[in-house]
């Protein structure tokens, strides 16, 4: 994962050239310092991050009858680094989310589309990963799939100064809780 990130970051060529050795790269981004591997490095690139930071889990649950229903149709627990986890979530959505087929009265051809746009799901998952509070021990990401919606929950909070009223968010610049994690996703 680190080698892939180094290669991808140097491919896009934005900013100055980054170190292409693992220790230099991690040190440059303060993910490795004084021979200590930082938590951000484990979350981003670790082979088994949950072993060190238990709140790195991501749970996907299919709840066809809601949270109070008598059964869940599927539960998947993802305990990988953020890049692997993101890919596994994308693969899950590709395999399991419904497609909608529509027929128009004036056209014999069927039109297929995803029930939930993948670009919107990708953005929501990335936001949950980048903005979650990794210090909160109850900081798992939870993805609940209902019959009519998908709910993505993380332990991050919306900064109070961008809230207007109960549920309205003012126009604002992105406030990064984890700037290094956000930057690594930008580089990838």
Backbone as numpy.savetxt, mean C-alpha at the origin, in Angstrom:
# Nx Ny Nz CAx CAy CAz Cx Cy Cz
15.11 -6.88 -3.45 14.28 -5.68 -3.45 15.15 -4.42 -3.45
16.23 -4.45 -2.70 17.10 -3.27 -2.65 17.76 -3.07 -4.01
18.27 -4.14 -4.61 18.89 -4.03 -5.93 17.88 -3.52 -6.97
16.65 -4.02 -6.91 15.62 -3.55 -7.85 15.38 -2.06 -7.65
15.31 -1.62 -6.41 15.08 -0.20 -6.12 16.23 0.66 -6.61
17.46 0.19 -6.41 18.62 0.94 -6.91 18.55 1.05 -8.43
18.30 -0.06 -9.10 18.22 -0.06 -10.57 17.12 0.86 -11.06
15.92 0.74 -10.47 14.79 1.57 -10.89 15.04 3.05 -10.63
15.63 3.36 -9.47 15.88 4.77 -9.14 16.89 5.39 -10.09
17.89 4.63 -10.49 18.86 5.17 -11.43 18.31 5.24 -12.85
17.31 4.41 -13.17 16.68 4.44 -14.49 15.89 5.73 -14.70
15.14 6.15 -13.67 14.30 7.33 -13.87 15.12 8.60 -13.94
16.33 8.58 -13.36 17.27 9.67 -13.53 16.82 11.01 -12.99
16.00 11.02 -11.98 15.58 12.29 -11.38 16.45 12.57 -10.17
17.01 13.72 -10.12 17.92 14.03 -9.03 19.30 13.49 -9.34
20.14 13.51 -8.33 21.52 13.07 -8.57 21.62 11.56 -8.57
22.67 11.07 -9.14 22.90 9.63 -9.20 23.08 9.08 -7.79
22.44 7.98 -7.52 22.46 7.38 -6.19 23.50 6.27 -6.11
23.99 5.99 -4.92 24.95 4.89 -4.78 24.35 3.59 -5.31
25.17 2.78 -6.01 24.64 1.54 -6.54 25.09 0.31 -5.76
25.66 0.52 -4.58 25.91 -0.62 -3.69 24.88 -0.55 -2.56
24.49 -1.70 -2.05 23.40 -1.78 -1.07 23.69 -0.95 0.17
24.85 -1.11 0.77 25.17 -0.37 2.00 25.18 1.13 1.75
25.76 1.55 0.64 25.79 2.97 0.30 24.41 3.55 0.08
23.57 2.79 -0.63 22.19 3.22 -0.91 21.41 3.37 0.38
21.45 2.33 1.23 20.71 2.38 2.50 21.24 3.49 3.40
22.54 3.67 3.42 23.15 4.72 4.23 22.73 6.10 3.73
22.70 6.27 2.40 22.32 7.55 1.80 20.93 7.98 2.26
20.01 7.00 2.37 18.63 7.31 2.78 18.39 7.10 4.28
19.47 6.97 5.04 19.41 6.79 6.49 18.57 5.57 6.90
18.64 4.53 6.07 17.99 3.27 6.39 18.97 2.29 7.01
20.23 2.69 7.00 21.31 1.92 7.61 22.30 2.94 8.14
22.58 2.90 9.43 23.44 3.91 10.01 24.22 3.33 11.18
25.51 3.57 11.22 26.37 3.07 12.31 26.22 1.56 12.49
26.21 0.84 11.38 26.06 -0.62 11.37 24.74 -1.10 11.95
23.73 -0.25 11.98 22.40 -0.63 12.46 21.40 -0.52 11.32
20.62 -1.56 11.15 19.56 -1.53 10.14 18.35 -0.86 10.79
17.83 0.17 10.14 16.70 0.93 10.68 15.39 0.21 10.35
14.36 0.52 11.13 13.04 -0.10 10.94 12.49 0.13 9.54
12.72 1.32 8.98 12.23 1.59 7.63 12.80 0.63 6.61
14.05 0.24 6.79 14.69 -0.72 5.89 14.03 -2.08 6.00
13.70 -2.48 7.21 13.04 -3.78 7.43 11.65 -3.78 6.80
10.91 -2.70 7.00 9.55 -2.59 6.45 9.58 -2.59 4.93
10.51 -1.85 4.36 10.59 -1.74 2.90 11.16 -2.97 2.22
12.22 -3.56 2.80 12.98 -4.56 2.07 13.14 -5.90 2.78
12.74 -6.01 4.04 13.00 -7.21 4.83 12.35 -8.46 4.26
13.00 -9.61 4.46 12.44 -10.89 4.01 11.31 -11.35 4.92
11.36 -10.99 6.18 10.33 -11.39 7.14 10.12 -10.24 8.13
9.58 -9.12 7.66 9.49 -7.93 8.51 8.63 -8.13 9.75
7.64 -9.00 9.69 6.74 -9.21 10.83 7.49 -9.82 12.01
8.57 -10.50 11.74 9.40 -11.07 12.80 9.94 -9.97 13.71
10.16 -8.78 13.15 10.74 -7.66 13.90 9.73 -6.57 14.22
8.76 -6.38 13.32 7.76 -5.32 13.48 6.40 -5.94 13.18
5.75 -6.40 14.22 4.52 -7.20 14.04 3.39 -6.44 13.36
3.39 -5.12 13.45 2.30 -4.35 12.86 2.44 -4.15 11.35
3.33 -4.90 10.71 3.49 -4.81 9.25 2.48 -5.66 8.49
1.62 -6.35 9.19 0.65 -7.23 8.52 -0.39 -6.43 7.73
-0.86 -7.09 6.68 -1.98 -6.57 5.90 -2.98 -7.71 5.80
-4.22 -7.43 6.16 -5.26 -8.45 6.14 -6.33 -8.05 5.13
-6.64 -8.99 4.23 -7.72 -8.81 3.27 -8.85 -9.75 3.69
-10.03 -9.21 3.88 -11.16 -10.03 4.28 -12.36 -9.73 3.37
-12.97 -10.78 2.85 -14.19 -10.63 2.04 -15.38 -10.84 2.97
-16.21 -9.81 3.09 -17.35 -9.81 4.01 -18.65 -9.60 3.23
-19.18 -10.64 2.61 -20.36 -10.46 1.76 -21.60 -10.01 2.53
-21.63 -10.26 3.83 -22.79 -9.89 4.65 -22.43 -8.81 5.67
-21.35 -8.09 5.44 -20.94 -7.00 6.32 -20.15 -7.50 7.52
-19.75 -6.55 8.36 -18.93 -6.87 9.54 -19.67 -7.73 10.55
-20.97 -7.63 10.56 -21.75 -8.40 11.54 -22.31 -9.68 10.95
-21.96 -9.99 9.71 -22.44 -11.22 9.07 -21.91 -12.45 9.78
-22.51 -13.58 9.49 -22.16 -14.82 10.17 -20.97 -15.55 9.53
-20.47 -15.01 8.40 -19.31 -15.65 7.78 -18.54 -14.66 6.93
-17.25 -14.97 6.75 -16.40 -14.27 5.80 -16.10 -15.27 4.69
-16.05 -14.79 3.45 -15.80 -15.69 2.34 -14.32 -15.94 2.07
-13.47 -15.05 2.54 -12.04 -15.23 2.32 -11.29 -14.34 3.29
-10.17 -14.81 3.77 -9.26 -14.02 4.58 -7.84 -14.34 4.15
-7.10 -13.30 3.82 -5.71 -13.45 3.39 -4.86 -12.58 4.31
-3.80 -13.15 4.82 -2.87 -12.42 5.67 -1.55 -12.27 4.90
-1.11 -11.03 4.74 0.12 -10.75 4.01 1.13 -10.20 5.02
2.29 -10.85 5.07 3.31 -10.48 6.05 4.66 -10.23 5.39
4.64 -9.62 4.22 5.85 -9.40 3.43 6.30 -7.95 3.53
7.48 -7.65 2.96 7.91 -6.26 2.88 6.93 -5.49 1.99
7.01 -4.18 2.04 5.99 -3.36 1.37 5.90 -3.59 -0.13
7.03 -3.77 -0.80 7.00 -3.96 -2.24 6.36 -5.31 -2.61
6.74 -6.35 -1.91 6.15 -7.67 -2.15 4.68 -7.66 -1.78
4.35 -7.03 -0.65 2.96 -6.95 -0.21 2.09 -6.23 -1.24
2.60 -5.12 -1.77 1.84 -4.38 -2.77 1.56 -5.25 -3.99
2.57 -5.99 -4.45 2.38 -6.89 -5.60 1.38 -7.98 -5.28
1.42 -8.55 -4.08 0.48 -9.60 -3.71 -0.95 -9.07 -3.64
-1.13 -7.85 -3.16 -2.46 -7.25 -3.12 -2.98 -7.01 -4.53
-2.13 -6.49 -5.40 -2.53 -6.30 -6.80 -2.96 -7.62 -7.43
-2.18 -8.68 -7.22 -2.52 -9.99 -7.76 -3.84 -10.50 -7.19
-4.07 -10.28 -5.92 -5.33 -10.71 -5.30 -6.51 -9.99 -5.98
-6.39 -8.68 -6.14 -7.47 -7.92 -6.77 -7.71 -8.39 -8.20
-6.65 -8.65 -8.94 -6.80 -9.10 -10.33 -7.55 -10.43 -10.38
-7.22 -11.34 -9.46 -7.85 -12.67 -9.47 -9.28 -12.68 -8.90
-9.57 -11.83 -7.92 -10.80 -12.02 -7.16 -11.86 -10.93 -7.31
-11.49 -9.75 -7.76 -12.52 -8.71 -7.84 -13.35 -8.88 -9.10
-14.63 -8.57 -8.99 -15.53 -8.82 -10.12 -15.33 -7.89 -11.30
-15.68 -8.42 -12.45 -15.74 -7.65 -13.68 -17.22 -7.40 -13.97
-17.50 -6.26 -14.53 -18.87 -5.93 -14.92 -18.94 -6.00 -16.43
-19.92 -6.73 -16.93 -20.16 -6.82 -18.37 -21.46 -6.11 -18.67
-21.41 -5.20 -19.63 -22.60 -4.44 -19.98 -22.92 -4.62 -21.46
-24.20 -4.68 -21.74 -24.69 -4.76 -23.12 -25.54 -3.53 -23.38
-25.30 -2.88 -24.49 -26.09 -1.72 -24.89 -27.11 -2.18 -25.93
-28.27 -1.57 -25.92 -29.33 -2.00 -26.83 -28.98 -1.81 -28.30
-28.05 -0.90 -28.60 -27.70 -0.63 -29.99 -26.36 -1.24 -30.42
-25.82 -2.13 -29.58 -24.51 -2.69 -29.89 -24.47 -4.15 -29.44
-24.07 -5.04 -30.33 -24.00 -6.47 -30.01 -22.79 -6.82 -29.15
-21.81 -5.95 -29.15 -20.58 -6.23 -28.41 -20.74 -5.90 -26.93
-20.22 -6.78 -26.13 -20.23 -6.60 -24.68 -19.08 -5.68 -24.29
-19.30 -4.83 -23.29 -18.26 -3.97 -22.73 -17.92 -4.49 -21.34
-16.65 -4.81 -21.12 -16.20 -5.29 -19.82 -15.40 -4.21 -19.11
-15.59 -4.11 -17.81 -14.79 -3.19 -17.01 -14.70 -3.74 -15.60
-13.67 -3.31 -14.89 -13.52 -3.73 -13.51 -14.55 -3.01 -12.66
-15.08 -3.70 -11.66 -16.05 -3.07 -10.75 -15.40 -1.93 -9.99
-14.11 -2.11 -9.63 -13.34 -1.08 -8.94 -12.10 -0.79 -9.78
-11.91 0.44 -10.21 -10.75 0.76 -11.06 -9.43 0.43 -10.37
-8.56 -0.30 -11.06 -7.30 -0.72 -10.45 -6.41 0.47 -10.09
-6.46 1.54 -10.88 -5.64 2.71 -10.56 -6.06 3.31 -9.22
-7.34 3.36 -8.95 -7.84 3.89 -7.67 -7.45 2.97 -6.52
-7.57 1.65 -6.73 -7.17 0.71 -5.68 -5.68 0.79 -5.40
-4.86 0.88 -6.46 -3.41 1.01 -6.28 -3.09 2.24 -5.45
-3.71 3.36 -5.79 -3.46 4.62 -5.06 -3.88 4.50 -3.60
-5.02 3.90 -3.36 -5.50 3.75 -1.97 -4.58 2.84 -1.16
-4.11 1.76 -1.76 -3.20 0.84 -1.06 -1.88 1.53 -0.78
-1.32 2.21 -1.78 -0.06 2.93 -1.57 -0.20 3.98 -0.48
-1.29 4.73 -0.50 -1.51 5.72 0.55 -1.58 5.07 1.93
-2.26 3.95 2.02 -2.34 3.25 3.31 -0.96 2.79 3.78
-0.14 2.32 2.85 1.21 1.86 3.20 2.12 3.02 3.60
2.08 4.09 2.83 2.99 5.21 3.03 2.61 6.04 4.25
1.33 6.20 4.51 0.88 7.11 5.57 0.52 6.42 6.88
0.66 5.13 6.97 0.30 4.47 8.21 1.31 4.76 9.30
0.89 4.56 10.53 1.75 4.80 11.69 2.40 3.49 12.09
3.65 3.29 11.68 4.34 2.03 11.96 4.74 1.89 13.43
4.68 2.97 14.19 4.99 2.89 15.62 3.80 2.36 16.43
2.60 2.44 15.86 1.39 1.98 16.53 1.33 0.45 16.45
1.34 -0.24 17.58 1.37 -1.71 17.55 0.08 -2.30 16.99
-0.97 -1.51 16.90 -2.19 -2.00 16.26 -2.29 -1.45 14.84
-1.13 -1.21 14.23 -1.05 -0.51 12.97 -1.21 -1.33 11.71
-1.83 -2.48 11.78 -2.05 -3.27 10.57 -2.87 -2.48 9.55
-2.73 -2.85 8.29 -3.64 -2.37 7.26 -4.70 -3.43 7.10
-5.94 -3.01 7.06 -7.06 -3.92 6.88 -7.79 -3.53 5.60
-8.03 -4.51 4.74 -8.79 -4.30 3.51 -10.04 -5.17 3.62
-11.18 -4.53 3.76 -12.45 -5.25 3.85 -13.19 -5.09 2.53
-13.55 -6.22 1.95 -14.26 -6.21 0.67 -15.71 -6.63 0.94
-16.62 -5.70 0.70 -18.06 -5.93 0.88 -18.70 -6.15 -0.48
-19.97 -6.42 -0.50 -20.64 -6.63 -1.77 -20.74 -5.35 -2.59
-20.72 -4.19 -1.92 -20.91 -2.93 -2.62 -19.77 -1.92 -2.45
-18.71 -2.28 -1.73 -17.61 -1.33 -1.52 -16.37 -2.05 -1.01
-15.25 -1.35 -1.07 -13.99 -1.81 -0.48 -13.57 -0.75 0.53
-13.20 -1.22 1.71 -12.78 -0.32 2.79 -11.31 -0.62 3.11
-10.48 0.41 3.07 -9.06 0.25 3.36 -8.75 1.09 4.60
-8.27 0.42 5.64 -8.07 1.07 6.93 -6.60 0.95 7.33
-6.03 2.05 7.80 -4.69 2.01 8.38 -4.69 2.81 9.67
-3.57 2.80 10.35 -3.49 3.48 11.64 -3.06 4.94 11.52
-2.89 5.42 10.32 -2.54 6.83 10.14 -3.73 7.72 10.44
-3.44 8.97 10.74 -4.51 9.94 11.02 -4.39 11.10 10.05
-5.52 11.69 9.73 -5.53 12.87 8.88 -5.15 14.06 9.75
-4.15 14.84 9.33 -3.76 16.00 10.13 -4.95 16.94 10.36
-5.10 17.40 11.59 -6.26 18.22 11.97 -6.38 19.50 11.15
-5.26 20.08 10.73 -5.32 21.35 10.02 -5.85 21.24 8.59
-6.05 20.04 8.08 -6.63 19.92 6.74 -8.08 19.45 6.79
-8.61 19.21 8.00 -10.00 18.81 8.14 -10.88 20.05 8.21
-12.02 19.98 7.56 -13.00 21.05 7.60 -14.35 20.40 7.88
-14.84 20.56 9.06 -16.08 19.90 9.42 -15.83 18.45 9.78
-16.89 17.67 9.80 -16.78 16.28 10.26 -16.04 15.38 9.28
-16.37 15.46 8.00 -15.78 14.54 7.03 -15.25 15.23 5.78
-15.01 16.49 5.83 -14.54 17.22 4.65 -13.06 17.54 4.80
-12.31 17.25 3.76 -10.88 17.52 3.75 -10.60 18.70 2.83
-9.89 19.70 3.35 -9.53 20.87 2.56 -8.48 20.48 1.52
-8.39 21.28 0.47 -7.31 21.11 -0.49 -6.00 21.33 0.24
-5.01 20.48 -0.03 -3.76 20.56 0.73 -2.63 19.88 -0.03
-1.44 20.16 0.39 -0.27 19.42 -0.10 -0.16 18.15 0.71
0.41 17.13 0.13 0.57 15.86 0.83 1.44 16.05 2.08
0.95 15.49 3.18 1.69 15.52 4.43 2.24 14.11 4.63
3.55 13.96 4.57 4.16 12.64 4.61 4.52 12.24 6.04
3.88 11.20 6.53 4.22 10.66 7.84 5.54 9.91 7.76
5.77 9.24 6.64 6.97 8.43 6.43 7.65 8.86 5.13
8.38 9.98 5.14 8.93 10.50 3.89 9.89 9.56 3.18
10.67 8.78 3.91 11.61 7.87 3.24 10.86 6.73 2.55
9.83 6.19 3.21 9.02 5.14 2.58 8.33 5.69 1.34
7.78 6.90 1.44 7.14 7.52 0.28 8.14 7.70 -0.86
9.35 8.12 -0.54 10.35 8.35 -1.57 10.79 7.04 -2.23
10.88 5.97 -1.46 11.25 4.67 -2.05 10.18 4.21 -3.04
8.91 4.43 -2.72 7.84 4.08 -3.67 7.91 4.98 -4.90
8.26 6.24 -4.71 8.44 7.13 -5.85 9.55 6.62 -6.77
10.65 6.17 -6.16 11.77 5.67 -6.95 11.43 4.37 -7.67
10.52 3.58 -7.11 10.14 2.31 -7.73 9.03 2.49 -8.74
